[in-house]
Amino acid sequence: MSTTSEGTGPTDRRLRSVALAVLAVASAQTVVTVVAATASGLSWTRLIDLFVVTNALIGICLALTGWPIADRHPRNLVGWSLLAGGLFYGSTGFGTSVLAWLGEPSTFWRGFATLTNGGWTWALATFLPLSLVLFPDGRLPSRRWRWVVVVLVVTGVTWTASAVLDPKGGLTSELGIPGYPAWSGFVQIVWLQNASSIGLAVGYLSALAAVVVRYRRGCEQTRRQILWLLLAMILMVGCFLVAAAAGSESLLVGVLPILLVPVAIAIAVLRYQLLDIRLVVSRSVLYLLLTGGVVAGYLALVLLLDRTVRHQVSLNSSVLATLVIALAFNPVRVWLQRLIHRAFYGARQDPVRAMAEVGARLGTAAGSGLDGVLEALCRVMHFPAAAVLVDGNQVSAYGDLPAVRHAIALRSGSERLGELVVGLRSGEQRLAPADERVLTLLAAPLAVAVQARRLADQLRDSRERVISGREEERRRIRRDLHDGLGPVLTAVVLNADAALRLLDRDRERSSVLLVSLRDLTIGAVEEIRRLVDQLRPPALDGLGLLGALREYAVTAGRRSDGGPLGITVDAPAELGELPAAVEVATYRIVTEALTNVIRHSNATSAGVRLSVQNRRLSMEVRDNGVNDGPHWQPGVGLTSITERAAELGGECDIRYDRTGCTVSVVLPLGPSVLEVRA
């Protein structure tokens, strides 16, 4: 539909009433034209020669196609331009038929003839090209196109002046009733007619350029609307070529095809989704080019053969030309069909090209994101819109998806990551097999991009949680220092001052204060030790990583329900010197995994395995617990394990089934660990 919205206000209602009135006038003109032409007694051939039939047909067709647009979209100037063109075009047929019936060489009828001679000029020179310039939304392509409107108006004025100043009296002079002024000095300003012809050519060329610009810059809807206009022009040109080849000048093939243009404009503005216009236009272009090529090739070959080999070969030149055309027809048809198909349907038949263009955008997805990839997909395949859905949520899109769409699953192995949804082209009710094959090929790299985006989002969320947790930990330590250790040290200072003042006067009271001072100091030391232990487990400094883990395995010998739990630690004798961040993370991850076994499982045994290879520390904690629940989700402890591994750039894999739970973590030992930790 047009971008001009349907209005329901009083102004729009008045505009609809005016449009209906103009249509009524145009219809009345046509009725009177038929009555007057019949009553005039002129033959059908004579009425055609006087352009009564053609002007009446074109006029009522323009009015009938312009009125629905003006009624549905009152602010779309395309409808009004067609209505005005129909009114002016029909006025010439109306005036000529009335003059043929009732006219006589009097002052009144000569004035009437003047109006008749100047009616069709405005329609042809101004309103028809203006409707093309404004097509399809009723607005100019941009403000820079306002000069075209000026040219069209000036051309209408000069063309009308040429018609009424014609010393022959214009069209009506053939009826013996010339219009005014029929100026004999018109030959002295013959340049006016030449300027009018130039202006007419500039106007229609500008209209064609405006349509081309809109197609190149327009959205999918605008392009489909313009294709309707292109289809009408193709059919019109085809009819003209057939008429020229047959030597026919009949009304049917000479004038009626022009009526296809306003009909196509009305359909494009009101019902552009009526059918798959791409398919119709592509086939029309193909057969028009093939027909023209066959005719031109045949004539050229006959002429060439007549001049070169006619006297050397006994075979008739027309037969040779026919054989050459027959042999070349199918290869040329296939080549043309491929070019036209690519122009209208993109790389449907060329998966390599589609992969190359979309792959180029995938290579730069970091800059343009998935939106740029979908834009490239729509451009190369000529889809109106596309979107990527993950868990039912749209994560990326290009264009507005129409009601008719198709979805392709995006998978990574057996895992379904989401789906690629494309909007079908106008008129298509299902995805063509060739399109589906191309999309299936493109789904694999697109799934990789979606997976990478999901992992990047997960990493970002994990880092945000790590930073948030770190800040919360700092806030807690600050609160503990301020609310716990701070008051204790303040009390130590106060008691020390009081003991000093009472040392000489009341030694017993001073002794009590010193005892209290000692207790406060011991409490402060314990508080400091507690804070220090939270920052780094003391067992790591005293026993090392393996000793600390083995000590924890000995002390954690029972589950929370009292059941026995045997824990073993399998590791090489020496792990080598590990970064402090890796030591702490390994200890926290292993103890957290074992704590999860102690609190939440019914396992009877658990094993810890550590190894170092290629500057990577691998750890695995496995138990023999049984999961009896229908669903399992990792809790806070296992989530913290994943976050600790991600903080150091490591990898974490947690699997839980009826044979037990396995927590596998790999941490890098390179310099990047220290950088991440810092």
XYZ file of C-alpha atoms in Angstrom:
678
model
C 0.000 0.000 0.000
C 1.021 3.595 -0.232
C 2.984 5.210 2.499
C 0.208 7.834 2.688
C -2.091 6.826 5.461
C -5.837 6.533 5.090
C -7.433 9.576 6.655
C -10.815 9.821 8.383
C -10.780 13.520 9.277
C -13.075 16.179 7.795
C -10.414 17.278 5.285
C -10.032 13.736 3.974
C -13.797 13.330 3.722
C -14.024 16.523 1.688
C -11.209 15.316 -0.566
C -13.069 12.049 -1.153
C -16.189 13.996 -2.085
C -14.212 16.093 -4.561
C -12.662 12.968 -6.091
C -16.120 11.425 -6.510
C -17.368 14.635 -8.146
C -14.447 14.636 -10.610
C -15.171 11.007 -11.458
C -18.819 11.861 -12.002
C -17.879 14.687 -14.379
C -15.493 12.415 -16.306
C -18.172 9.723 -16.537
C -20.729 12.260 -17.726
C -18.261 13.440 -20.363
C -17.907 9.871 -21.626
C -21.669 9.294 -21.751
C -22.211 12.548 -23.635
C -19.338 11.654 -25.986
C -20.980 8.344 -26.869
C -24.383 9.979 -27.379
C -22.995 12.888 -29.419
C -20.757 10.638 -31.544
C -23.720 8.406 -32.340
C -25.992 11.342 -33.103
C -23.394 13.062 -35.280
C -23.705 10.390 -37.939
C -19.912 10.121 -38.354
C -18.513 6.725 -39.216
C -16.389 4.692 -36.793
C -13.318 5.284 -38.935
C -13.940 9.016 -38.948
C -14.389 9.103 -35.165
C -11.068 7.296 -34.764
C -9.341 9.732 -37.125
C -10.678 12.647 -35.034
C -9.282 10.931 -31.860
C -12.764 10.890 -30.332
C -12.600 7.185 -29.477
C -9.034 7.185 -28.195
C -9.382 10.347 -26.099
C -12.638 9.126 -24.571
C -11.180 5.702 -23.730
C -7.955 7.063 -22.275
C -9.804 9.782 -20.362
C -12.315 7.497 -18.639
C -9.593 4.916 -17.918
C -7.408 7.536 -16.228
C -10.366 8.771 -14.169
C -11.468 5.260 -13.171
C -7.943 4.304 -12.044
C -7.264 7.620 -10.302
C -10.481 7.702 -8.280
C -9.844 4.566 -6.119
C -6.409 5.934 -5.182
C -7.811 9.362 -4.289
C -10.661 7.745 -2.359
C -8.482 5.273 -0.453
C -5.524 7.639 0.042
C -6.856 11.198 -0.300
C -3.432 12.754 0.273
C -1.679 10.671 -2.374
C -1.255 13.041 -5.335
C -0.915 10.181 -7.826
C -4.668 9.599 -7.718
C -5.422 13.285 -8.207
C -2.980 13.555 -11.097
C -4.671 10.626 -12.856
C -8.116 12.109 -12.180
C -7.084 15.469 -13.630
C -5.457 13.786 -16.618
C -8.619 11.780 -17.261
C -10.798 14.875 -17.029
C -8.655 16.861 -19.470
C -8.099 13.964 -21.863
C -11.796 13.130 -21.946
C -12.719 16.775 -22.529
C -11.182 16.666 -26.016
C -13.229 13.633 -27.070
C -16.297 15.205 -25.460
C -15.805 18.555 -27.220
C -15.020 17.043 -30.613
C -18.097 14.785 -30.583
C -20.383 17.628 -29.494
C -18.978 19.903 -32.201
C -19.507 17.152 -34.771
C -23.123 16.859 -33.623
C -24.211 20.439 -32.874
C -21.340 22.751 -33.781
C -21.346 25.521 -36.350
C -18.864 28.266 -37.309
C -20.195 30.791 -34.772
C -18.431 32.728 -32.039
C -19.717 30.473 -29.238
C -18.778 27.229 -30.926
C -15.367 28.546 -31.941
C -14.726 29.415 -28.295
C -15.895 25.917 -27.366
C -13.501 24.545 -30.004
C -10.635 26.485 -28.397
C -11.250 24.744 -25.078
C -11.471 21.413 -26.880
C -8.147 21.927 -28.668
C -6.362 22.769 -25.397
C -7.727 19.970 -23.215
C -5.651 16.936 -24.149
C -2.368 18.924 -24.053
C -2.480 19.372 -20.271
C -3.156 15.699 -19.748
C -0.346 14.555 -22.031
C 2.288 17.175 -21.135
C 1.697 17.647 -17.406
C -0.585 15.262 -15.529
C 0.523 11.917 -16.995
C 4.297 12.432 -16.468
C 3.552 14.032 -13.079
C 1.781 10.856 -11.934
C 4.919 8.871 -12.820
C 7.201 11.317 -10.995
C 5.002 11.085 -7.870
C 4.524 7.318 -8.110
C 3.902 5.429 -5.834
C 3.558 7.445 -2.594
C 2.402 10.784 -4.025
C 5.608 12.619 -3.123
C 8.674 13.672 -5.057
C 11.783 11.490 -4.647
C 13.386 14.490 -2.914
C 13.185 18.289 -2.884
C 15.770 18.433 -5.640
C 13.105 17.117 -8.024
C 10.892 20.192 -7.707
C 12.371 21.580 -10.921
C 10.715 18.692 -12.787
C 7.287 19.923 -11.659
C 8.161 23.394 -12.950
C 9.215 21.914 -16.316
C 5.961 19.929 -16.567
C 3.805 22.970 -15.810
C 5.711 25.163 -18.278
C 5.467 22.422 -20.907
C 1.718 22.221 -20.346
C 1.394 25.972 -20.872
C 3.556 26.064 -24.025
C 1.981 22.919 -25.495
C -1.511 24.335 -24.944
C -0.438 27.659 -26.447
C 0.897 25.826 -29.494
C -2.404 23.978 -29.890
C -4.647 27.061 -29.728
C -2.336 29.342 -31.733
C -2.104 26.856 -34.587
C -3.173 28.764 -37.715
C -4.925 25.611 -38.957
C -7.341 25.896 -36.043
C -6.293 22.800 -34.139
C -8.014 19.388 -34.126
C -11.485 20.859 -34.571
C -10.565 22.588 -37.818
C -11.291 19.309 -39.646
C -14.924 19.805 -38.646
C -14.937 23.279 -40.159
C -14.998 24.946 -36.733
C -11.486 26.254 -35.974
C -10.710 27.533 -32.520
C -9.448 30.940 -31.548
C -7.205 32.696 -32.243
C -5.804 30.587 -35.156
C -3.060 33.165 -35.441
C -1.451 33.428 -38.864
C 1.728 34.804 -37.347
C 2.295 31.566 -35.422
C 4.947 30.548 -37.951
C 7.062 33.432 -36.665
C 7.325 31.782 -33.244
C 7.642 28.191 -34.404
C 10.347 27.819 -31.748
C 7.500 27.644 -29.206
C 6.367 24.328 -30.628
C 9.955 23.063 -30.695
C 10.444 24.112 -27.068
C 7.209 22.311 -26.180
C 8.471 19.118 -27.806
C 11.771 19.370 -25.930
C 9.937 20.014 -22.673
C 7.698 17.002 -23.313
C 10.746 14.773 -23.873
C 12.486 16.140 -20.758
C 9.332 15.588 -18.695
C 8.916 11.927 -19.627
C 12.635 11.184 -19.360
C 12.626 12.786 -15.904
C 9.627 10.672 -14.948
C 11.476 7.542 -16.071
C 14.569 8.633 -14.118
C 12.444 9.219 -11.007
C 11.064 5.677 -11.243
C 14.579 4.254 -11.627
C 15.848 6.258 -8.625
C 12.947 5.074 -6.486
C 13.616 1.473 -7.450
C 17.307 1.697 -6.570
C 16.732 3.485 -3.273
C 13.358 2.059 -2.320
C 12.369 -0.647 0.097
C 10.974 -4.019 -0.924
C 7.408 -2.682 -1.058
C 8.367 0.220 -3.346
C 10.230 -2.110 -5.681
C 7.258 -4.441 -5.975
C 5.019 -1.479 -6.800
C 7.399 -0.271 -9.495
C 7.527 -3.769 -10.983
C 3.794 -3.489 -11.704
C 4.489 -0.352 -13.702
C 7.356 -2.110 -15.467
C 5.072 -5.019 -16.353
C 2.562 -2.634 -17.949
C 5.303 -0.936 -19.957
C 6.668 -4.304 -21.125
C 3.233 -5.414 -22.321
C 2.650 -2.036 -23.971
C 5.963 -2.157 -25.822
C 5.320 -5.774 -26.793
C 1.947 -4.854 -28.310
C 3.517 -1.973 -30.207
C 6.243 -4.254 -31.588
C 3.684 -6.823 -32.686
C 1.611 -4.112 -34.335
C 4.689 -2.705 -36.100
C 5.796 -6.148 -37.298
C 2.306 -6.929 -38.593
C 1.886 -3.499 -40.132
C -1.319 -3.015 -38.183
C -2.585 0.365 -37.022
C -5.753 -0.859 -35.362
C -7.193 0.722 -32.251
C -6.794 -2.499 -30.312
C -3.002 -2.741 -30.523
C -2.219 0.937 -31.089
C -4.074 2.646 -28.238
C -5.557 0.183 -25.788
C -2.126 -1.020 -24.502
C -1.546 2.538 -23.204
C -4.424 1.946 -20.795
C -2.346 -0.744 -19.071
C -0.129 1.932 -17.484
C -2.807 3.665 -15.336
C -4.312 0.286 -14.466
C -0.894 -0.907 -13.285
C -0.435 2.287 -11.247
C -3.760 1.708 -9.474
C -2.927 -1.927 -8.728
C 0.562 -0.994 -7.518
C -0.758 1.584 -5.059
C -3.784 -0.403 -3.835
C -3.037 -4.140 -4.309
C 0.655 -4.587 -5.078
C 0.658 -8.034 -3.369
C -1.902 -9.429 -5.790
C 0.540 -11.988 -7.238
C 4.232 -12.787 -7.580
C 5.012 -9.759 -9.720
C 8.688 -10.727 -9.904
C 7.856 -13.977 -11.643
C 5.484 -12.305 -14.099
C 7.878 -9.462 -14.929
C 10.908 -11.746 -15.239
C 9.086 -14.048 -17.656
C 7.713 -11.061 -19.595
C 11.175 -9.506 -19.917
C 12.637 -12.856 -20.963
C 10.122 -13.525 -23.740
C 10.112 -9.911 -24.906
C 13.904 -9.956 -25.257
C 13.821 -13.366 -26.904
C 11.163 -12.269 -29.369
C 12.982 -9.065 -30.215
C 16.296 -10.884 -30.447
C 14.889 -13.569 -32.745
C 13.304 -11.023 -35.074
C 16.367 -8.762 -35.121
C 18.758 -11.694 -35.510
C 16.722 -13.229 -38.304
C 16.543 -9.996 -40.275
C 20.257 -9.272 -39.731
C 21.276 -12.780 -40.810
C 19.097 -12.714 -43.902
C 20.547 -9.341 -44.902
C 24.111 -10.517 -44.232
C 23.700 -13.809 -46.079
C 22.074 -12.112 -49.040
C 25.111 -9.869 -49.375
C 27.863 -12.445 -48.777
C 27.014 -16.047 -49.676
C 23.867 -15.824 -51.726
C 25.676 -16.561 -55.009
C 28.060 -19.125 -53.502
C 25.559 -21.402 -51.776
C 22.476 -22.744 -53.440
C 20.607 -22.899 -50.124
C 18.180 -20.041 -49.564
C 19.451 -17.364 -47.150
C 16.216 -17.402 -45.118
C 16.646 -21.128 -44.507
C 20.222 -20.585 -43.303
C 19.099 -17.786 -41.012
C 16.364 -20.010 -39.583
C 18.880 -22.794 -38.876
C 21.292 -20.401 -37.150
C 18.498 -18.905 -35.050
C 17.246 -22.370 -34.093
C 20.716 -23.489 -32.990
C 21.408 -20.336 -31.004
C 17.972 -19.959 -29.453
C 18.281 -22.301 -26.464
C 21.786 -21.204 -25.312
C 20.736 -17.573 -25.551
C 17.492 -18.340 -23.705
C 19.352 -20.074 -20.875
C 21.853 -17.225 -20.614
C 19.140 -14.543 -20.622
C 17.016 -16.488 -18.153
C 19.980 -16.752 -15.789
C 20.644 -13.002 -15.950
C 16.995 -12.040 -15.494
C 16.491 -14.625 -12.762
C 19.460 -13.211 -10.865
C 18.086 -9.671 -11.243
C 14.710 -10.620 -9.748
C 15.484 -13.538 -7.415
C 19.108 -12.962 -6.485
C 21.494 -15.885 -6.073
C 18.799 -18.556 -5.866
C 20.558 -20.561 -8.588
C 24.079 -19.549 -7.523
C 24.789 -20.838 -3.986
C 28.526 -20.097 -4.343
C 27.834 -16.396 -4.891
C 25.401 -16.312 -1.970
C 27.935 -17.994 0.315
C 30.667 -15.587 -0.794
C 28.663 -12.406 -0.152
C 27.146 -13.522 3.140
C 30.483 -15.030 4.198
C 32.164 -11.674 3.605
C 29.737 -10.073 6.054
C 30.280 -12.929 8.503
C 33.980 -12.149 8.378
C 33.252 -8.595 9.488
C 30.380 -9.469 11.828
C 32.277 -7.900 14.695
C 31.723 -4.519 13.083
C 28.266 -4.880 11.579
C 26.837 -7.627 13.747
C 24.241 -10.143 12.654
C 22.124 -7.292 11.272
C 24.732 -6.724 8.567
C 24.781 -10.449 7.768
C 20.992 -10.510 7.400
C 21.130 -7.383 5.243
C 23.617 -9.111 2.915
C 21.396 -12.210 2.840
C 18.307 -10.194 1.875
C 20.239 -8.252 -0.742
C 21.796 -11.257 -2.435
C 18.601 -13.369 -2.283
C 16.143 -10.465 -2.758
C 14.135 -11.356 0.340
C 12.104 -8.501 1.866
C 13.214 -9.256 5.435
C 15.042 -11.761 7.636
C 15.464 -12.350 11.353
C 17.316 -14.665 13.740
C 15.312 -16.065 16.644
C 16.881 -17.681 19.709
C 14.579 -19.264 22.295
C 11.661 -17.545 20.606
C 13.234 -14.101 21.034
C 14.385 -12.002 18.098
C 18.082 -11.254 18.519
C 18.714 -9.707 15.115
C 16.604 -8.562 12.169
C 16.655 -6.728 8.864
C 13.429 -5.300 7.468
C 9.873 -6.040 8.594
C 8.845 -9.668 8.247
C 5.668 -10.142 6.182
C 2.882 -12.514 7.149
C 4.178 -15.221 4.786
C 7.562 -16.427 6.004
C 9.749 -19.515 6.268
C 12.034 -20.737 9.065
C 15.319 -22.666 8.785
C 16.730 -24.302 11.931
C 20.189 -23.197 13.093
C 22.070 -26.102 14.676
C 25.444 -26.765 16.224
C 25.757 -30.522 16.049
C 22.585 -31.903 17.594
C 21.919 -28.721 19.568
C 19.284 -26.370 18.174
C 20.554 -22.811 18.599
C 17.612 -20.997 17.058
C 16.151 -20.383 13.632
C 16.599 -18.167 10.616
C 13.281 -16.682 9.494
C 12.992 -15.089 6.042
C 10.027 -13.232 4.599
C 8.879 -14.594 1.279
C 8.786 -12.405 -1.791
C 5.514 -10.798 -2.776
C 3.098 -13.329 -4.255
C 5.035 -16.384 -3.000
C 3.127 -18.698 -0.698
C 5.976 -21.100 0.028
C 9.739 -21.145 -0.246
C 11.070 -22.429 -3.544
C 13.276 -25.560 -3.318
C 16.217 -23.632 -4.810
C 15.870 -20.937 -2.128
C 15.675 -23.577 0.582
C 18.875 -25.245 -0.625
C 20.751 -21.951 -0.507
C 19.391 -21.091 2.949
C 20.305 -24.538 4.246
C 23.888 -23.954 3.108
C 23.946 -20.493 4.695
C 22.464 -21.820 7.942
C 25.725 -23.547 8.930
C 28.002 -20.450 9.021
C 25.123 -18.394 10.405
C 24.748 -20.913 13.225
C 28.446 -20.454 14.002
C 27.903 -16.691 14.194
C 24.898 -17.167 16.478
C 26.897 -19.549 18.679
C 29.774 -17.077 18.841
C 27.390 -14.289 19.761
C 25.774 -16.427 22.449
C 29.143 -17.375 23.907
C 30.220 -13.741 23.817
C 27.037 -12.754 25.630
C 27.579 -15.492 28.198
C 31.192 -14.410 28.691
C 30.126 -10.798 29.106
C 27.457 -11.775 31.626
C 29.953 -13.971 33.442
C 32.506 -11.187 33.649
C 29.836 -8.805 34.858
C 28.886 -11.272 37.584
C 32.561 -11.723 38.491
C 33.078 -7.969 38.735
C 29.856 -7.573 40.668
C 30.858 -10.370 43.044
C 34.315 -8.848 43.475
C 32.813 -5.479 44.353
C 30.401 -7.149 46.770
C 33.359 -8.944 48.375
C 35.263 -5.675 48.728
C 32.186 -4.064 50.244
C 31.864 -6.935 52.725
C 35.546 -6.737 53.698
C 35.226 -2.969 54.147
C 32.145 -3.491 56.316
C 33.918 -6.173 58.371
C 36.928 -3.916 58.870
C 34.777 -0.916 59.711
C 32.135 -2.612 61.879
C 34.216 -5.480 63.325
C 37.888 -4.752 63.489
C 37.523 -0.964 63.739
C 35.533 -0.879 67.028
C 37.828 -3.562 68.533
C 40.958 -1.544 67.810
C 39.229 1.602 69.079
C 38.408 -0.206 72.324
C 42.042 -1.388 72.550
C 43.245 2.198 72.322
C 40.753 3.445 74.928
C 41.539 0.637 77.365
C 45.278 1.220 76.916
C 44.844 4.923 77.730
C 42.708 4.124 80.780
C 45.218 1.529 82.037
C 48.057 4.051 81.703
C 46.153 6.665 83.742
C 45.292 4.175 86.507
C 48.689 2.492 86.593
C 49.992 4.575 89.545
C 46.741 5.213 91.435
C 44.768 1.944 91.092
C 46.923 -0.974 90.031
C 44.092 -3.495 90.518
C 41.774 -1.585 88.199
C 44.636 -1.148 85.753
C 45.226 -4.905 85.799
C 41.583 -5.569 84.897
C 41.835 -3.131 81.989
C 45.019 -4.806 80.752
C 43.316 -8.220 80.835
C 40.426 -6.757 78.797
C 42.993 -5.191 76.484
C 44.592 -8.589 75.929
C 41.238 -10.206 75.148
C 40.358 -7.455 72.688
C 43.725 -7.836 71.008
C 43.265 -11.598 70.690
C 39.825 -11.013 69.147
C 41.320 -8.512 66.698
C 44.010 -11.000 65.715
C 41.376 -13.686 65.137
C 39.302 -11.276 63.043
C 42.350 -10.418 60.950
C 43.125 -14.122 60.511
C 39.532 -14.748 59.419
C 39.737 -11.997 56.819
C 43.106 -13.225 55.597
C 41.827 -16.782 55.285
C 38.993 -15.561 53.120
C 41.449 -13.823 50.794
C 43.694 -16.872 50.417
C 43.308 -20.285 52.088
C 46.148 -20.619 54.643
C 46.526 -24.308 53.842
C 47.961 -23.364 50.448
C 50.867 -21.533 52.055
C 51.537 -24.232 54.629
C 50.886 -27.435 52.697
C 50.838 -26.412 49.024
C 47.982 -27.121 46.621
C 48.172 -30.924 46.706
C 48.656 -31.048 50.505
C 45.725 -28.665 51.051
C 43.458 -30.751 48.838
C 44.443 -33.994 50.513
C 43.867 -32.431 53.946
C 40.403 -31.302 52.827
C 39.682 -34.812 51.468
C 40.521 -36.307 54.901
C 38.388 -33.835 56.889
C 35.407 -34.059 54.485
C 34.792 -37.780 54.902
C 31.022 -37.702 55.348
C 28.015 -36.343 53.524
C 25.662 -33.853 55.124
C 23.168 -36.686 55.814
C 25.833 -38.605 57.776
C 26.586 -41.164 55.065
C 30.226 -42.128 54.403
C 32.073 -40.500 51.501
C 35.466 -41.678 50.348
C 37.522 -38.984 48.576
C 40.720 -39.694 46.644
C 43.178 -37.243 45.124
C 45.077 -38.454 42.042
C 47.872 -36.118 40.949
C 51.538 -36.223 39.952
C 54.102 -35.831 42.701
C 54.865 -32.267 41.589
C 52.652 -29.911 39.672
C 55.412 -27.382 39.268
C 55.199 -23.721 40.160
C 51.692 -22.474 39.530
C 50.505 -18.836 39.403
C 48.862 -17.776 42.647
C 45.578 -17.057 40.860
C 45.505 -20.575 39.424
C 46.320 -22.145 42.812
C 43.503 -20.303 44.552
C 41.039 -20.956 41.734
C 41.936 -24.680 41.634
C 41.520 -25.035 45.392
C 38.202 -23.152 45.384
C 36.864 -25.097 42.376
C 37.775 -28.523 43.780
C 36.494 -27.768 47.286
C 33.306 -26.240 45.855
C 32.726 -29.330 43.692
C 33.322 -31.630 46.681
C 31.067 -29.471 48.857
C 28.366 -29.899 46.215
C 28.830 -33.687 46.481
C 28.693 -33.570 50.291
C 25.551 -31.435 50.457
C 23.453 -32.532 47.505
C 24.312 -36.078 46.418
C 23.999 -39.642 47.682
C 27.458 -40.566 46.395
C 29.683 -42.957 48.342
C 32.909 -42.034 46.588
C 34.436 -39.074 44.813
C 37.721 -38.712 42.971
C 39.873 -35.667 42.235
C 42.326 -35.866 39.333
C 44.894 -33.148 38.480
C 47.383 -32.947 35.618
C 49.531 -30.325 33.870
C 50.233 -30.513 30.144
C 51.089 -27.881 27.512
C 50.904 -25.099 30.104
C 47.355 -26.017 30.984
C 46.135 -27.343 34.323
C 43.339 -29.908 34.004
C 41.213 -30.953 36.951
C 38.305 -33.355 37.195
C 36.019 -34.084 40.137
C 33.789 -37.130 39.633
C 31.377 -38.872 42.001
C 29.100 -41.903 41.737
C 25.914 -40.197 42.904
C 22.568 -40.942 41.237
C 20.266 -38.187 40.012
C 16.683 -39.217 40.719
C 15.019 -35.946 39.693
C 13.390 -35.467 36.263
C 15.368 -32.310 35.604
C 18.695 -31.016 36.808
C 19.917 -27.435 36.891
C 23.305 -26.279 38.234
C 23.039 -24.397 41.528
C 25.002 -21.515 43.007
C 28.075 -23.619 43.727
C 28.444 -25.084 40.251
C 27.685 -21.675 38.718
C 30.509 -20.126 40.752
C 32.835 -22.843 39.399
C 31.967 -21.823 35.832
C 32.511 -18.173 36.648
C 35.899 -18.799 38.310
C 37.062 -20.736 35.256
C 35.817 -18.003 32.892
C 37.572 -15.321 34.951
C 40.936 -16.941 34.209
C 40.111 -17.651 30.565
C 39.562 -21.344 31.223
C 36.982 -23.886 30.105
C 34.423 -25.666 32.238
C 32.236 -28.679 31.461
C 29.699 -30.005 33.989
C 27.803 -33.183 33.202
C 25.223 -34.878 35.388
C 23.508 -38.191 34.645
C 22.475 -41.372 36.465
C 26.086 -42.503 36.742
C 27.133 -39.409 38.688
C 28.356 -35.877 38.241
C 31.608 -34.896 36.499
C 33.121 -31.422 36.790
C 35.946 -30.873 34.276
C 37.916 -27.620 34.265
C 40.960 -26.566 32.245
C 42.912 -23.437 33.241
C 45.695 -21.857 31.184
C 49.050 -21.236 32.915
C 50.330 -18.513 30.560
C 50.946 -14.841 31.335
C 47.370 -14.004 30.334
C 46.207 -15.560 33.589
C 48.026 -12.924 35.594
C 46.696 -10.188 33.325
C 43.112 -11.400 33.671
C 43.501 -11.757 37.394
C 44.943 -8.261 37.699
